């Protein structure tokens, strides 16, 4: 670190004796409730704005917002503050096709989705199945309607999806030097050989990200570590091997300079075919012999965290060949008639969601008995059902419900994705109401007069889950795995 920080090294090392920082990010997909809730939330949790993320706030550890009903309703995502820089620099736009390549547990995925406002297609990938399950749960809790969650190796994806994505987020697996203050296990795992292994793995993942990014697209590479081997050196080697890529910005958040555990972010752009680029990194050529630090800094704009503002046609034949090579049985398979399935959904919505489910462009997709809505963009279907054949898919879009005999049973995902006021009936309570605690424990609630059939239980108009009213009682349909036991 002495070589990187010089006279600031002691300040950096001393920062490890300071308490870790805590942050949360408000969910723009729940914006309808935010104006009413935010003043009280700010006071209750001691929120203070995070300067580089407009929706980010520091909070005091003792308030434990993860144990609040608002968290269960997806109003916010708990995230380390400096980690919020990467998705801000990715700058996702509604309607785009975006990949979060190493996405678990979901901090950057949910941040990206909040900026897409339900428009476009977001693929969130996590190679480890258990972590992909956690990722899918966070996508569900935040009410994201346009995300596909996969659990695949990068090479599996690059075979299927060459030059598909407008933007790619790669928060690369790393040695975790920025985790030392909050995770003693990260200290125990660290070694020079572990750093070298991480750097090699990062380079391999970047190769596949390069294949999947459209010409003219943006790639954001980030880590929560500080050494150059996994950061500037990795980007330096990547640009030498891929002259169509150019580094436009480097961002480092240091724990001794800002309230955060630390993060590295590099923003790269891929040249369009029409650009006459003999070497997209040619501005660095003369500096290459001097080393990666000089080469990167010669063109990249470095911005300190407090100053960061909160803000070739696709080859179908290659894609199809990749799908054929990787084809195997999908978990659960596909089944049922789309027309019949959608007729059941329409009948359910007419009775239980007269305000509409708010589905954007897409198509129904069956995985076993589960009915999903596979998202499209306004201009078409960048990812087809056939593209998912043979992939491990944790969530092929929004889970609408499960098909039963002559009916559909709505999913918890659908409850968290719709507006409370779209339901045929909604019983909404304050967070401290005993009915909220009872619902989160899985208990039956008394039904208000006139309530019948499916409806929503909400906290301050934020849906928490489905209930089914009959005979003056509401049967609790909160999934058992999400219930609070006190």
JSON list of N, CA and C in Angstrom, two decimals, residues 40-74:
[
{"chain": "A", "resi": 40, "resn": "UNK", "atom": "N", "xyz": [-40.21, 10.43, 8.25]},
{"chain": "A", "resi": 40, "resn": "UNK", "atom": "CA", "xyz": [-40.22, 9.64, 9.48]},
{"chain": "A", "resi": 40, "resn": "UNK", "atom": "C", "xyz": [-39.10, 8.61, 9.47]},
{"chain": "A", "resi": 41, "resn": "UNK", "atom": "N", "xyz": [-38.81, 8.05, 8.29]},
{"chain": "A", "resi": 41, "resn": "UNK", "atom": "CA", "xyz": [-37.74, 7.06, 8.17]},
{"chain": "A", "resi": 41, "resn": "UNK", "atom": "C", "xyz": [-36.39, 7.70, 8.49]},
{"chain": "A", "resi": 42, "resn": "UNK", "atom": "N", "xyz": [-36.19, 8.92, 7.99]},
{"chain": "A", "resi": 42, "resn": "UNK", "atom": "CA", "xyz": [-34.94, 9.63, 8.24]},
{"chain": "A", "resi": 42, "resn": "UNK", "atom": "C", "xyz": [-34.72, 9.84, 9.73]},
{"chain": "A", "resi": 43, "resn": "UNK", "atom": "N", "xyz": [-35.78, 10.22, 10.42]},
{"chain": "A", "resi": 43, "resn": "UNK", "atom": "CA", "xyz": [-35.66, 10.44, 11.86]},
{"chain": "A", "resi": 43, "resn": "UNK", "atom": "C", "xyz": [-35.47, 9.13, 12.61]},
{"chain": "A", "resi": 44, "resn": "UNK", "atom": "N", "xyz": [-36.21, 8.10, 12.21]},
{"chain": "A", "resi": 44, "resn": "UNK", "atom": "CA", "xyz": [-36.16, 6.84, 12.94]},
{"chain": "A", "resi": 44, "resn": "UNK", "atom": "C", "xyz": [-34.81, 6.15, 12.84]},
{"chain": "A", "resi": 45, "resn": "UNK", "atom": "N", "xyz": [-34.20, 6.16, 11.63]},
{"chain": "A", "resi": 45, "resn": "UNK", "atom": "CA", "xyz": [-32.94, 5.45, 11.42]},
{"chain": "A", "resi": 45, "resn": "UNK", "atom": "C", "xyz": [-31.73, 6.37, 11.45]},
{"chain": "A", "resi": 46, "resn": "UNK", "atom": "N", "xyz": [-31.93, 7.67, 11.69]},
{"chain": "A", "resi": 46, "resn": "UNK", "atom": "CA", "xyz": [-30.81, 8.60, 11.69]},
{"chain": "A", "resi": 46, "resn": "UNK", "atom": "C", "xyz": [-30.13, 8.69, 10.34]},
{"chain": "A", "resi": 47, "resn": "UNK", "atom": "N", "xyz": [-30.91, 8.73, 9.26]},
{"chain": "A", "resi": 47, "resn": "UNK", "atom": "CA", "xyz": [-30.36, 8.70, 7.91]},
{"chain": "A", "resi": 47, "resn": "UNK", "atom": "C", "xyz": [-29.58, 9.97, 7.58]},
{"chain": "A", "resi": 48, "resn": "UNK", "atom": "N", "xyz": [-28.45, 9.78, 6.91]},
{"chain": "A", "resi": 48, "resn": "UNK", "atom": "CA", "xyz": [-27.64, 10.87, 6.39]},
{"chain": "A", "resi": 48, "resn": "UNK", "atom": "C", "xyz": [-27.28, 10.56, 4.94]},
{"chain": "A", "resi": 49, "resn": "UNK", "atom": "N", "xyz": [-27.41, 11.52, 4.04]},
{"chain": "A", "resi": 49, "resn": "UNK", "atom": "CA", "xyz": [-27.19, 11.23, 2.61]},
{"chain": "A", "resi": 49, "resn": "UNK", "atom": "C", "xyz": [-25.77, 10.75, 2.32]},
{"chain": "A", "resi": 50, "resn": "UNK", "atom": "N", "xyz": [-25.68, 9.79, 1.42]},
{"chain": "A", "resi": 50, "resn": "UNK", "atom": "CA", "xyz": [-24.39, 9.36, 0.87]},
{"chain": "A", "resi": 50, "resn": "UNK", "atom": "C", "xyz": [-24.11, 10.21, -0.36]},
{"chain": "A", "resi": 51, "resn": "UNK", "atom": "N", "xyz": [-22.99, 10.91, -0.42]},
{"chain": "A", "resi": 51, "resn": "UNK", "atom": "CA", "xyz": [-22.80, 11.94, -1.46]},
{"chain": "A", "resi": 51, "resn": "UNK", "atom": "C", "xyz": [-22.73, 11.41, -2.88]},
{"chain": "A", "resi": 52, "resn": "UNK", "atom": "N", "xyz": [-22.35, 10.16, -3.08]},
{"chain": "A", "resi": 52, "resn": "UNK", "atom": "CA", "xyz": [-22.19, 9.67, -4.45]},
{"chain": "A", "resi": 52, "resn": "UNK", "atom": "C", "xyz": [-23.38, 8.85, -4.95]},
{"chain": "A", "resi": 53, "resn": "UNK", "atom": "N", "xyz": [-24.44, 8.76, -4.15]},
{"chain": "A", "resi": 53, "resn": "UNK", "atom": "CA", "xyz": [-25.63, 7.99, -4.57]},
{"chain": "A", "resi": 53, "resn": "UNK", "atom": "C", "xyz": [-26.88, 8.73, -4.09]},
{"chain": "A", "resi": 54, "resn": "UNK", "atom": "N", "xyz": [-27.70, 9.19, -5.01]},
{"chain": "A", "resi": 54, "resn": "UNK", "atom": "CA", "xyz": [-28.86, 10.02, -4.65]},
{"chain": "A", "resi": 54, "resn": "UNK", "atom": "C", "xyz": [-29.87, 9.27, -3.79]},
{"chain": "A", "resi": 55, "resn": "UNK", "atom": "N", "xyz": [-29.91, 7.95, -3.91]},
{"chain": "A", "resi": 55, "resn": "UNK", "atom": "CA", "xyz": [-30.87, 7.17, -3.13]},
{"chain": "A", "resi": 55, "resn": "UNK", "atom": "C", "xyz": [-30.22, 6.50, -1.91]},
{"chain": "A", "resi": 56, "resn": "UNK", "atom": "N", "xyz": [-28.94, 6.78, -1.67]},
{"chain": "A", "resi": 56, "resn": "UNK", "atom": "CA", "xyz": [-28.20, 6.12, -0.61]},
{"chain": "A", "resi": 56, "resn": "UNK", "atom": "C", "xyz": [-28.13, 6.95, 0.67]},
{"chain": "A", "resi": 57, "resn": "UNK", "atom": "N", "xyz": [-28.16, 6.25, 1.80]},
{"chain": "A", "resi": 57, "resn": "UNK", "atom": "CA", "xyz": [-28.11, 6.92, 3.10]},
{"chain": "A", "resi": 57, "resn": "UNK", "atom": "C", "xyz": [-27.29, 6.08, 4.09]},
{"chain": "A", "resi": 58, "resn": "UNK", "atom": "N", "xyz": [-26.49, 6.79, 4.90]},
{"chain": "A", "resi": 58, "resn": "UNK", "atom": "CA", "xyz": [-25.88, 6.15, 6.06]},
{"chain": "A", "resi": 58, "resn": "UNK", "atom": "C", "xyz": [-26.95, 5.98, 7.14]},
{"chain": "A", "resi": 59, "resn": "UNK", "atom": "N", "xyz": [-26.80, 4.94, 7.93]},
{"chain": "A", "resi": 59, "resn": "UNK", "atom": "CA", "xyz": [-27.68, 4.79, 9.08]},
{"chain": "A", "resi": 59, "resn": "UNK", "atom": "C", "xyz": [-26.86, 4.33, 10.29]},
{"chain": "A", "resi": 60, "resn": "UNK", "atom": "N", "xyz": [-27.42, 4.51, 11.45]},
{"chain": "A", "resi": 60, "resn": "UNK", "atom": "CA", "xyz": [-26.75, 4.08, 12.67]},
{"chain": "A", "resi": 60, "resn": "UNK", "atom": "C", "xyz": [-27.03, 2.61, 12.92]},
{"chain": "A", "resi": 61, "resn": "UNK", "atom": "N", "xyz": [-25.98, 1.88, 13.28]},
{"chain": "A", "resi": 61, "resn": "UNK", "atom": "CA", "xyz": [-26.06, 0.42, 13.40]},
{"chain": "A", "resi": 61, "resn": "UNK", "atom": "C", "xyz": [-27.15, -0.03, 14.37]},
{"chain": "A", "resi": 62, "resn": "UNK", "atom": "N", "xyz": [-27.33, 0.70, 15.45]},
{"chain": "A", "resi": 62, "resn": "UNK", "atom": "CA", "xyz": [-28.25, 0.23, 16.49]},
{"chain": "A", "resi": 62, "resn": "UNK", "atom": "C", "xyz": [-29.70, 0.18, 16.05]},
{"chain": "A", "resi": 63, "resn": "UNK", "atom": "N", "xyz": [-30.06, 0.84, 14.93]},
{"chain": "A", "resi": 63, "resn": "UNK", "atom": "CA", "xyz": [-31.45, 0.88, 14.51]},
{"chain": "A", "resi": 63, "resn": "UNK", "atom": "C", "xyz": [-31.88, -0.38, 13.74]},
{"chain": "A", "resi": 64, "resn": "UNK", "atom": "N", "xyz": [-30.97, -1.14, 13.21]},
{"chain": "A", "resi": 64, "resn": "UNK", "atom": "CA", "xyz": [-31.24, -2.43, 12.57]},
{"chain": "A", "resi": 64, "resn": "UNK", "atom": "C", "xyz": [-32.41, -2.38, 11.59]},
{"chain": "A", "resi": 65, "resn": "UNK", "atom": "N", "xyz": [-32.29, -1.64, 10.50]},
{"chain": "A", "resi": 65, "resn": "UNK", "atom": "CA", "xyz": [-33.40, -1.53, 9.55]},
{"chain": "A", "resi": 65, "resn": "UNK", "atom": "C", "xyz": [-33.76, -2.83, 8.85]},
{"chain": "A", "resi": 66, "resn": "UNK", "atom": "N", "xyz": [-32.87, -3.82, 8.90]},
{"chain": "A", "resi": 66, "resn": "UNK", "atom": "CA", "xyz": [-33.19, -5.11, 8.30]},
{"chain": "A", "resi": 66, "resn": "UNK", "atom": "C", "xyz": [-34.26, -5.87, 9.05]},
{"chain": "A", "resi": 67, "resn": "UNK", "atom": "N", "xyz": [-34.58, -5.44, 10.27]},
{"chain": "A", "resi": 67, "resn": "UNK", "atom": "CA", "xyz": [-35.62, -6.09, 11.07]},
{"chain": "A", "resi": 67, "resn": "UNK", "atom": "C", "xyz": [-36.94, -5.32, 11.03]},
{"chain": "A", "resi": 68, "resn": "UNK", "atom": "N", "xyz": [-37.05, -4.36, 10.13]},
{"chain": "A", "resi": 68, "resn": "UNK", "atom": "CA", "xyz": [-38.24, -3.51, 10.05]},
{"chain": "A", "resi": 68, "resn": "UNK", "atom": "C", "xyz": [-39.18, -4.02, 8.95]},
{"chain": "A", "resi": 69, "resn": "UNK", "atom": "N", "xyz": [-40.49, -3.88, 9.12]},
{"chain": "A", "resi": 69, "resn": "UNK", "atom": "CA", "xyz": [-41.42, -4.30, 8.05]},
{"chain": "A", "resi": 69, "resn": "UNK", "atom": "C", "xyz": [-41.16, -3.62, 6.71]},
{"chain": "A", "resi": 70, "resn": "UNK", "atom": "N", "xyz": [-40.64, -2.41, 6.71]},
{"chain": "A", "resi": 70, "resn": "UNK", "atom": "CA", "xyz": [-40.33, -1.76, 5.44]},
{"chain": "A", "resi": 70, "resn": "UNK", "atom": "C", "xyz": [-39.32, -2.57, 4.63]},
{"chain": "A", "resi": 71, "resn": "UNK", "atom": "N", "xyz": [-38.39, -3.21, 5.32]},
{"chain": "A", "resi": 71, "resn": "UNK", "atom": "CA", "xyz": [-37.40, -4.04, 4.62]},
{"chain": "A", "resi": 71, "resn": "UNK", "atom": "C", "xyz": [-38.09, -5.23, 3.97]},
{"chain": "A", "resi": 72, "resn": "UNK", "atom": "N", "xyz": [-39.00, -5.87, 4.69]},
{"chain": "A", "resi": 72, "resn": "UNK", "atom": "CA", "xyz": [-39.75, -7.00, 4.12]},
{"chain": "A", "resi": 72, "resn": "UNK", "atom": "C", "xyz": [-40.56, -6.57, 2.91]},
{"chain": "A", "resi": 73, "resn": "UNK", "atom": "N", "xyz": [-40.99, -5.31, 2.89]},
{"chain": "A", "resi": 73, "resn": "UNK", "atom": "CA", "xyz": [-41.78, -4.79, 1.77]},
{"chain": "A", "resi": 73, "resn": "UNK", "atom": "C", "xyz": [-40.91, -4.29, 0.62]},
{"chain": "A", "resi": 74, "resn": "UNK", "atom": "N", "xyz": [-39.59, -4.34, 0.77]},
{"chain": "A", "resi": 74, "resn": "UNK", "atom": "CA", "xyz": [-38.70, -3.94, -0.32]},
{"chain": "A", "resi": 74, "resn": "UNK", "atom": "C", "xyz": [-38.49, -2.45, -0.47]}
]
